[in-house]
């Protein structure tokens, strides 16, 4: 019996489990390691914060999914990998051995060692911790203890989350008055998106009186102040009552110094089979890994597309197959981004195209619900 260990219930592993449920692998003993029973679908997180969705609607329950796949589920976090010994140490003190390992643990926001950020800012990931701090922030705003919220990060996720928080507080009774600021070190918000999308979102932020500080690099964080530097290296203090940190994707720290090949940014370096370039028995998918030579952003749509390829290749590897028996993964050259704006309205970004309207939100909603529907209601 070969031991397959899946670390993390990310977007690709939920598909691996679904595929192993549809066609069991009797030759394998499968173990899933996840800190939480419910794994978040971040595409719906802004909708959860805005109040459009419930927790259950935007989380996949790993327990029935693992049972469907015949997998054992361990609630823990991987803390260290010994690739030579083929062991994984968990934060509950256990050590797992494996024949085949697959890693899909996502990413956390980039902090770059900025002093005070980890202590004072609310990190958007891990999502479970974020949701607890969001609940505490709601209380602070209700009690009148917080009136100013600053989001650090001007990508799609940062903008969506800011607008979602604003929507939430604007629809509370009594209405909560909160000032919002957004800081980005890029010259504009949504620097990765075409001009039309940027213009739509900038207009939206302006109408909603969000203060946008672009071209500012945060260098220090205290409980009620952010210190940022502008292009001329001048310091600018920004006072605030709450800081929400939604910067790009940082690599997992627990994978450093373990003999596994990492790329220049310390993500797992893998080939087109989603297989480590240094260890054939280790596969990886999603934000924590990068396919060597391919250029694509760290975003959930890529992790989702990797799921079926990863499932196929893990099954082939369990059967002792390699090389051409494995499927190759090629990232799509462009991906559709549907960016929500707080209310039930969204902007579509596709290549140079920018479309917007309530119908775009309904389109996004049906895609998101369709995705989540695949991971519910498994036969006992
Ligand atoms: C607010 C927000 C909105 C976003 N919206 C979109 C969007 O609309 N579309 C899009 O494509 N992308 C979106 N993204 C990006 C998206 O979140 C990530 O690219 C995506 O989640 C990556 O998927 P993943 O499968 O790699 O990891 P994740 O979905 O992050 O899953 C990783 C899982 O591994 C678990 N885990 C972490 N560490 C460990 C460990 N040490 N041991 C065991 N388990 C562990 C986590 O608990 C989690 O369940 C958004 C991001 C944010 C912050």
Short mmCIF file of C-alpha atoms and ligand atoms in Angstrom, two decimals:
data_model
loop_
_atom_site.label_atom_id
_atom_site.label_comp_id
_atom_site.label_asym_id
_atom_site.label_seq_id
_atom_site.Cartn_x
_atom_site.Cartn_y
_atom_site.Cartn_z
CA UNK A 1 0.00 0.00 0.00
CA UNK A 2 1.54 3.34 -1.03
CA UNK A 3 1.15 6.34 1.21
CA UNK A 4 -0.06 9.51 -0.48
CA UNK A 5 -0.03 12.59 1.76
CA UNK A 6 -1.85 15.74 0.65
CA UNK A 7 -0.79 18.88 2.52
CA UNK A 8 -3.41 21.66 2.48
CA UNK A 9 -7.00 21.67 1.29
CA UNK A 10 -6.38 24.20 -1.48
CA UNK A 11 -8.25 24.62 -4.75
CA UNK A 12 -6.30 21.83 -6.51
CA UNK A 13 -6.50 19.29 -3.68
CA UNK A 14 -10.27 19.54 -3.38
CA UNK A 15 -10.41 18.43 -7.01
CA UNK A 16 -7.88 15.64 -6.36
CA UNK A 17 -10.13 14.38 -3.54
CA UNK A 18 -13.22 14.61 -5.72
CA UNK A 19 -11.51 12.61 -8.47
CA UNK A 20 -10.29 9.98 -6.00
CA UNK A 21 -13.85 9.78 -4.70
CA UNK A 22 -15.25 9.20 -8.19
CA UNK A 23 -12.65 6.53 -8.79
CA UNK A 24 -11.11 5.20 -5.61
CA UNK A 25 -7.41 4.26 -5.47
CA UNK A 26 -7.44 0.96 -3.55
CA UNK A 27 -3.66 0.71 -3.84
CA UNK A 28 -3.17 3.90 -1.83
CA UNK A 29 -3.55 5.07 1.74
CA UNK A 30 -4.45 8.76 1.40
CA UNK A 31 -4.01 11.33 4.16
CA UNK A 32 -5.08 14.97 3.97
CA UNK A 33 -3.52 17.47 6.37
CA UNK A 34 -5.44 20.71 6.91
CA UNK A 35 -5.53 23.12 9.85
CA UNK A 36 -9.27 23.57 9.43
CA UNK A 37 -12.27 21.49 8.49
CA UNK A 38 -13.61 24.24 6.24
CA UNK A 39 -11.38 25.48 3.46
CA UNK A 40 -12.15 28.93 2.08
CA UNK A 41 -12.90 29.84 -1.53
CA UNK A 42 -11.32 33.28 -1.68
CA UNK A 43 -13.20 34.33 -4.81
CA UNK A 44 -16.27 34.61 -2.56
CA UNK A 45 -14.49 36.14 0.44
CA UNK A 46 -15.30 39.75 -0.54
CA UNK A 47 -18.96 38.65 -0.87
CA UNK A 48 -18.83 37.11 2.62
CA UNK A 49 -17.38 40.34 4.07
CA UNK A 50 -19.94 42.47 2.20
CA UNK A 51 -22.73 40.35 3.67
CA UNK A 52 -23.89 38.69 0.43
CA UNK A 53 -22.85 35.15 1.44
CA UNK A 54 -22.79 33.00 4.55
CA UNK A 55 -19.68 31.23 5.85
CA UNK A 56 -21.02 27.88 4.56
CA UNK A 57 -21.60 29.26 1.07
CA UNK A 58 -17.93 30.17 0.64
CA UNK A 59 -16.23 27.29 2.41
CA UNK A 60 -15.76 23.68 1.35
CA UNK A 61 -16.30 21.16 4.11
CA UNK A 62 -13.27 18.87 3.84
CA UNK A 63 -14.69 16.18 6.12
CA UNK A 64 -17.29 14.68 3.73
CA UNK A 65 -14.99 15.30 0.77
CA UNK A 66 -12.12 13.38 2.41
CA UNK A 67 -14.52 10.59 3.41
CA UNK A 68 -15.76 10.39 -0.20
CA UNK A 69 -12.15 9.99 -1.38
CA UNK A 70 -11.42 7.38 1.31
CA UNK A 71 -8.84 9.73 2.81
CA UNK A 72 -7.90 10.17 6.44
CA UNK A 73 -8.17 13.81 7.54
CA UNK A 74 -5.71 15.19 10.09
CA UNK A 75 -6.34 18.65 11.52
CA UNK A 76 -2.84 20.09 11.72
CA UNK A 77 -0.36 22.26 9.88
CA UNK A 78 2.76 21.01 8.16
CA UNK A 79 5.77 22.59 9.84
CA UNK A 80 8.79 20.92 8.22
CA UNK A 81 9.63 18.62 5.37
CA UNK A 82 12.56 16.21 5.31
CA UNK A 83 12.68 15.35 1.63
CA UNK A 84 15.57 12.89 2.03
CA UNK A 85 13.75 10.88 4.76
CA UNK A 86 10.34 11.43 3.13
CA UNK A 87 8.78 12.74 6.31
CA UNK A 88 6.57 15.69 7.20
CA UNK A 89 6.47 17.12 10.72
CA UNK A 90 3.18 18.55 11.90
CA UNK A 91 2.45 21.22 14.49
CA UNK A 92 0.64 18.64 16.65
CA UNK A 93 3.97 16.85 17.18
CA UNK A 94 3.26 13.99 14.76
CA UNK A 95 5.49 12.99 11.89
CA UNK A 96 4.03 11.47 8.73
CA UNK A 97 5.95 9.32 6.28
CA UNK A 98 5.01 9.26 2.60
CA UNK A 99 5.77 7.56 -0.68
CA UNK A 100 4.13 10.36 -2.62
CA UNK A 101 3.57 13.91 -1.37
CA UNK A 102 1.44 16.69 -2.79
CA UNK A 103 1.54 20.27 -1.49
CA UNK A 104 -1.26 22.81 -2.02
CA UNK A 105 -0.94 25.19 0.90
CA UNK A 106 -1.49 28.51 -0.87
CA UNK A 107 0.27 31.67 0.20
CA UNK A 108 0.14 34.46 2.75
CA UNK A 109 0.42 38.21 2.07
CA UNK A 110 3.88 39.61 1.38
CA UNK A 111 5.21 41.36 4.50
CA UNK A 112 8.90 41.64 3.60
CA UNK A 113 9.90 41.99 7.23
CA UNK A 114 8.16 45.37 7.61
CA UNK A 115 8.43 46.20 11.31
CA UNK A 116 5.15 46.01 13.19
CA UNK A 117 3.09 44.60 10.30
CA UNK A 118 2.57 41.13 11.76
CA UNK A 119 1.71 42.56 15.20
CA UNK A 120 -0.62 45.37 14.19
CA UNK A 121 -2.14 44.58 10.81
CA UNK A 122 -4.96 42.16 10.04
CA UNK A 123 -3.58 39.74 7.45
CA UNK A 124 -6.11 38.57 4.85
CA UNK A 125 -4.62 35.07 5.04
CA UNK A 126 -4.88 32.59 6.65
CA UNK A 127 -8.57 33.25 6.01
CA UNK A 128 -9.73 31.57 9.25
CA UNK A 129 -7.61 34.00 11.31
CA UNK A 130 -8.72 36.91 9.14
CA UNK A 131 -12.40 36.12 9.74
CA UNK A 132 -11.87 36.17 13.52
CA UNK A 133 -10.15 39.55 13.30
CA UNK A 134 -12.83 40.86 10.95
CA UNK A 135 -15.48 39.92 13.53
CA UNK A 136 -13.46 41.80 16.17
CA UNK A 137 -13.17 44.84 13.87
CA UNK A 138 -16.95 44.85 13.33
CA UNK A 139 -17.34 45.02 17.12
CA UNK A 140 -14.83 47.86 17.41
CA UNK A 141 -16.66 49.84 14.73
CA UNK A 142 -20.02 49.13 16.41
CA UNK A 143 -18.68 50.37 19.73
CA UNK A 144 -17.32 53.50 18.07
CA UNK A 145 -13.69 52.49 18.73
CA UNK A 146 -12.65 52.39 15.06
CA UNK A 147 -13.54 55.04 12.48
CA UNK A 148 -10.69 54.73 9.99
CA UNK A 149 -9.77 51.60 8.07
CA UNK A 150 -6.69 51.42 5.87
CA UNK A 151 -6.08 48.64 3.38
CA UNK A 152 -2.49 48.03 2.32
CA UNK A 153 -2.42 46.55 -1.19
CA UNK A 154 -3.92 47.98 -4.36
CA UNK A 155 -4.42 44.79 -6.37
CA UNK A 156 -7.84 43.36 -7.19
CA UNK A 157 -8.13 41.57 -3.84
CA UNK A 158 -7.27 44.71 -1.83
CA UNK A 159 -9.74 46.89 -3.72
CA UNK A 160 -12.50 44.26 -3.58
CA UNK A 161 -12.07 43.76 0.14
CA UNK A 162 -12.04 47.48 0.91
CA UNK A 163 -15.24 48.01 -1.08
CA UNK A 164 -16.79 44.95 0.57
CA UNK A 165 -16.03 46.28 4.08
CA UNK A 166 -17.43 49.66 3.10
CA UNK A 167 -20.60 48.04 1.75
CA UNK A 168 -21.00 46.06 4.95
CA UNK A 169 -20.68 49.03 7.31
CA UNK A 170 -22.84 51.27 5.11
CA UNK A 171 -25.70 48.77 5.42
CA UNK A 172 -25.67 48.39 9.17
CA UNK A 173 -28.43 49.91 11.28
CA UNK A 174 -27.61 52.37 12.64
CA UNK A 175 -25.27 53.21 9.76
CA UNK A 176 -21.57 53.25 10.73
CA UNK A 177 -19.47 56.17 9.52
CA UNK A 178 -16.01 54.92 8.59
CA UNK A 179 -13.26 56.57 6.52
CA UNK A 180 -11.38 54.33 4.13
CA UNK A 181 -7.86 54.62 2.75
CA UNK A 182 -6.00 52.38 0.36
CA UNK A 183 -2.22 52.35 0.03
CA UNK A 184 -0.35 50.89 -2.90
CA UNK A 185 3.31 51.13 -3.82
CA UNK A 186 2.33 50.91 -7.50
CA UNK A 187 1.59 54.09 -9.46
CA UNK A 188 -2.11 53.08 -9.68
CA UNK A 189 -4.52 50.63 -8.14
CA UNK A 190 -4.89 47.45 -10.20
CA UNK A 191 -1.56 48.03 -11.91
CA UNK A 192 -1.78 44.54 -13.50
CA UNK A 193 -5.08 45.32 -15.24
CA UNK A 194 -5.81 47.27 -18.43
CA UNK A 195 -6.48 50.99 -18.36
CA UNK A 196 -10.26 50.61 -18.85
CA UNK A 197 -10.62 48.40 -15.76
CA UNK A 198 -8.44 50.73 -13.75
CA UNK A 199 -10.48 53.75 -14.80
CA UNK A 200 -13.73 52.03 -13.79
CA UNK A 201 -12.39 51.09 -10.39
CA UNK A 202 -10.72 54.42 -9.76
CA UNK A 203 -14.04 56.12 -10.53
CA UNK A 204 -15.81 53.74 -8.16
CA UNK A 205 -13.32 54.42 -5.35
CA UNK A 206 -13.57 58.17 -5.92
CA UNK A 207 -17.39 58.15 -5.84
CA UNK A 208 -17.24 56.23 -2.58
CA UNK A 209 -14.75 58.73 -1.13
CA UNK A 210 -11.97 56.23 -0.59
CA UNK A 211 -8.62 57.99 -0.14
CA UNK A 212 -6.17 56.31 -2.49
CA UNK A 213 -2.45 56.78 -1.74
CA UNK A 214 -0.54 55.41 -4.70
CA UNK A 215 3.24 55.24 -5.09
CA UNK A 216 3.65 54.87 -1.31
CA UNK A 217 5.74 52.09 0.19
CA UNK A 218 4.86 51.16 3.77
CA UNK A 219 8.02 50.84 5.85
CA UNK A 220 6.75 50.63 9.44
CA UNK A 221 3.50 49.84 11.18
CA UNK A 222 2.30 50.80 14.66
CA UNK A 223 -1.10 50.24 16.29
CA UNK A 224 -2.58 53.47 14.95
CA UNK A 225 -0.08 54.69 12.35
CA UNK A 226 1.49 53.51 9.14
CA UNK A 227 4.75 55.03 8.04
CA UNK A 228 5.15 55.09 4.28
CA UNK A 229 7.74 56.54 1.92
CA UNK A 230 6.98 58.22 -1.38
CA UNK A 231 9.01 58.14 -4.59
CA UNK A 232 11.29 60.89 -3.21
CA UNK A 233 11.87 58.77 -0.10
CA UNK A 234 9.99 61.23 2.10
CA UNK A 235 8.25 59.74 5.12
CA UNK A 236 4.49 60.08 5.31
CA UNK A 237 2.65 59.00 8.46
CA UNK A 238 -0.95 57.84 7.97
CA UNK A 239 -3.03 57.56 11.12
CA UNK A 240 -5.71 54.89 11.20
CA UNK A 241 -7.68 52.70 13.60
CA UNK A 242 -7.36 49.42 11.69
CA UNK A 243 -4.97 48.12 9.04
CA UNK A 244 -5.89 45.30 6.70
CA UNK A 245 -2.98 43.76 4.80
CA UNK A 246 -3.79 42.42 1.33
CA UNK A 247 -0.51 42.46 -0.57
CA UNK A 248 0.69 39.86 -3.13
CA UNK A 249 1.55 36.22 -2.50
CA UNK A 250 4.53 35.29 -0.30
CA UNK A 251 6.02 31.77 -0.43
CA UNK A 252 5.50 29.26 2.39
CA UNK A 253 8.33 29.62 4.93
CA UNK A 254 8.12 26.02 6.18
CA UNK A 255 9.54 24.74 2.89
CA UNK A 256 12.84 26.61 3.07
CA UNK A 257 16.09 24.65 3.64
CA UNK A 258 14.74 21.14 3.18
CA UNK A 259 16.39 19.97 0.02
CA UNK A 260 13.43 20.81 -2.21
CA UNK A 261 14.25 22.97 -5.24
CA UNK A 262 12.75 26.45 -4.90
CA UNK A 263 12.65 29.24 -7.46
CA UNK A 264 14.22 32.68 -7.03
CA UNK A 265 11.24 33.85 -4.96
CA UNK A 266 11.27 30.68 -2.79
CA UNK A 267 8.19 29.04 -4.30
CA UNK A 268 8.41 25.31 -5.09
CA UNK A 269 10.05 24.92 -8.48
CA UNK A 270 8.17 22.40 -10.55
CA UNK A 271 7.92 21.05 -14.08
CA UNK A 272 4.87 20.93 -16.34
CA UNK A 273 3.75 17.72 -14.63
CA UNK A 274 3.34 19.77 -11.42
CA UNK A 275 6.20 17.71 -10.04
CA UNK A 276 9.14 19.11 -8.08
CA UNK A 277 12.17 19.60 -10.30
CA UNK A 278 14.34 18.04 -7.57
CA UNK A 279 12.12 15.27 -6.10
CA UNK A 280 10.00 13.15 -8.43
CA UNK A 281 7.84 11.91 -5.53
CA UNK A 282 6.73 15.45 -4.61
CA UNK A 283 3.99 17.29 -6.50
CA UNK A 284 2.61 20.75 -5.81
CA UNK A 285 -0.10 23.09 -7.08
CA UNK A 286 -1.49 26.56 -6.61
CA UNK A 287 0.17 29.62 -5.10
CA UNK A 288 2.91 27.70 -3.25
CA UNK A 289 4.55 26.50 -6.49
CA UNK A 290 5.63 27.90 -9.84
CA UNK A 291 5.93 25.98 -13.10
CA UNK A 292 9.48 26.66 -14.28
CA UNK A 293 9.64 28.89 -17.33
CA UNK A 294 5.94 29.84 -17.25
CA UNK A 295 4.76 33.35 -16.46
CA UNK A 296 1.37 33.56 -14.75
CA UNK A 297 0.00 35.30 -11.67
CA UNK A 298 -0.61 33.70 -8.29
CA UNK A 299 -4.33 33.42 -8.50
CA UNK A 300 -6.98 30.86 -7.73
CA UNK A 301 -8.06 30.25 -11.32
CA UNK A 302 -4.66 28.69 -12.04
CA UNK A 303 -4.83 26.48 -8.96
CA UNK A 304 -8.31 25.33 -10.03
CA UNK A 305 -7.10 24.41 -13.54
CA UNK A 306 -4.20 22.47 -12.06
CA UNK A 307 -6.55 20.25 -10.02
CA UNK A 308 -7.49 17.69 -12.72
CA UNK A 309 -3.90 17.45 -13.98
CA UNK A 310 -2.62 16.94 -10.46
CA UNK A 311 -5.26 14.25 -9.80
CA UNK A 312 -4.29 12.39 -12.97
CA UNK A 313 -0.56 12.61 -12.25
CA UNK A 314 -0.87 11.51 -8.62
CA UNK A 315 -2.89 8.48 -9.71
CA UNK A 316 -0.32 7.68 -12.42
CA UNK A 317 2.54 8.07 -9.95
CA UNK A 318 0.77 5.75 -7.49
CA UNK A 319 0.67 3.20 -10.30
CA UNK A 320 4.40 3.59 -10.77
CA UNK A 321 4.02 5.51 -14.01
CA UNK A 322 6.13 8.48 -14.98
CA UNK A 323 7.17 10.55 -18.00
CA UNK A 324 4.65 10.39 -20.82
CA UNK A 325 1.99 8.72 -18.69
CA UNK A 326 1.71 12.06 -16.87
CA UNK A 327 -0.38 14.97 -18.12
CA UNK A 328 1.20 18.33 -18.71
CA UNK A 329 -0.17 21.57 -17.35
CA UNK A 330 0.11 24.76 -19.40
CA UNK A 331 -1.15 27.95 -17.78
CA UNK A 332 -3.76 29.74 -19.86
CA UNK A 333 -2.24 32.85 -21.48
CA UNK A 334 -4.91 35.09 -19.94
CA UNK A 335 -7.58 34.62 -17.33
CA UNK A 336 -10.90 36.31 -16.80
CA UNK A 337 -10.98 38.41 -13.63
CA UNK A 338 -14.36 39.40 -12.19
CA UNK A 339 -13.84 42.12 -9.61
CA UNK A 340 -16.70 42.92 -7.27
CA UNK A 341 -17.28 46.48 -6.07
CA UNK A 342 -19.03 45.95 -2.74
CA UNK A 343 -22.65 46.09 -3.84
CA UNK A 344 -23.92 43.37 -6.21
CA UNK A 345 -22.01 44.89 -9.09
CA UNK A 346 -18.72 43.79 -10.68
CA UNK A 347 -16.16 44.65 -13.33
CA UNK A 348 -14.90 42.07 -15.82
CA UNK A 349 -11.27 42.25 -16.91
CA UNK A 350 -10.36 40.11 -19.91
CA UNK A 351 -7.30 41.03 -21.93
CA UNK A 352 -7.85 44.65 -22.95
CA UNK A 353 -11.62 44.43 -22.31
CA UNK A 354 -13.42 46.07 -19.40
CA UNK A 355 -17.14 45.43 -18.81
CA UNK A 356 -19.20 46.26 -15.79
CA UNK A 357 -22.69 46.05 -14.38
CA UNK A 358 -24.93 44.18 -12.00
CA UNK A 359 -25.12 41.44 -14.62
CA UNK A 360 -21.32 40.94 -14.27
CA UNK A 361 -21.84 40.31 -10.55
CA UNK A 362 -24.61 37.80 -11.32
CA UNK A 363 -22.27 36.12 -13.81
CA UNK A 364 -19.51 35.94 -11.17
CA UNK A 365 -22.01 34.71 -8.61
CA UNK A 366 -23.14 31.86 -10.86
CA UNK A 367 -19.53 30.85 -11.68
CA UNK A 368 -18.61 30.88 -7.97
CA UNK A 369 -21.70 28.97 -6.89
CA UNK A 370 -21.13 26.49 -9.73
CA UNK A 371 -17.59 25.87 -8.50
CA UNK A 372 -18.70 25.42 -4.89
CA UNK A 373 -21.55 23.13 -5.96
CA UNK A 374 -19.02 20.59 -7.23
CA UNK A 375 -17.71 20.08 -3.70
CA UNK A 376 -20.96 19.50 -1.83
CA UNK A 377 -23.37 16.65 -1.23
CA UNK A 378 -21.21 13.59 -1.66
CA UNK A 379 -22.69 10.12 -1.42
CA UNK A 380 -22.13 8.70 2.07
C1 LIG B 1 -9.61 38.65 -0.91
C2 LIG B 1 -9.08 37.78 -1.99
C3 LIG B 1 -9.85 37.57 -3.12
C4 LIG B 1 -9.36 36.77 -4.15
N1 LIG B 1 -10.15 36.58 -5.23
C5 LIG B 1 -9.69 35.81 -6.24
C6 LIG B 1 -10.51 35.60 -7.38
O1 LIG B 1 -11.63 36.11 -7.48
N2 LIG B 1 -10.02 34.80 -8.35
C7 LIG B 1 -8.78 34.23 -8.26
O2 LIG B 1 -8.39 33.52 -9.19
N3 LIG B 1 -7.98 34.42 -7.20
C8 LIG B 1 -8.40 35.19 -6.18
N4 LIG B 1 -7.60 35.39 -5.09
C9 LIG B 1 -6.30 34.71 -5.02
C10 LIG B 1 -6.52 33.33 -4.42
O3 LIG B 1 -6.90 33.47 -3.09
C11 LIG B 1 -5.30 32.44 -4.42
O4 LIG B 1 -4.58 32.55 -5.61
C12 LIG B 1 -5.76 30.99 -4.23
O5 LIG B 1 -6.43 30.85 -3.00
C13 LIG B 1 -4.62 30.03 -4.28
O6 LIG B 1 -5.16 28.76 -4.16
P1 LIG B 1 -4.36 27.59 -3.50
O7 LIG B 1 -5.10 26.36 -3.84
O8 LIG B 1 -2.94 27.66 -3.90
O9 LIG B 1 -4.37 27.87 -1.94
P2 LIG B 1 -5.54 28.23 -0.90
O10 LIG B 1 -6.84 28.38 -1.57
O11 LIG B 1 -5.00 29.38 -0.14
O12 LIG B 1 -5.59 26.95 -0.01
C14 LIG B 1 -4.50 26.54 0.78
C15 LIG B 1 -5.01 25.68 1.91
O13 LIG B 1 -3.87 25.14 2.59
C16 LIG B 1 -4.01 25.29 3.98
N5 LIG B 1 -2.67 25.41 4.55
C17 LIG B 1 -1.89 26.50 4.56
N6 LIG B 1 -0.71 26.22 5.16
C18 LIG B 1 -0.77 24.93 5.52
C19 LIG B 1 0.14 24.05 6.18
N7 LIG B 1 1.35 24.46 6.59
N8 LIG B 1 -0.26 22.77 6.42
C20 LIG B 1 -1.47 22.34 6.01
N9 LIG B 1 -2.37 23.12 5.39
C21 LIG B 1 -2.02 24.39 5.15
C22 LIG B 1 -4.87 26.52 4.15
O14 LIG B 1 -5.55 26.49 5.37
C23 LIG B 1 -5.81 26.43 2.95
O15 LIG B 1 -6.96 25.68 3.29
C24 LIG B 1 -8.07 36.19 -4.05
C25 LIG B 1 -7.29 36.42 -2.91
C26 LIG B 1 -7.79 37.20 -1.88
C27 LIG B 1 -6.94 37.45 -0.67
#
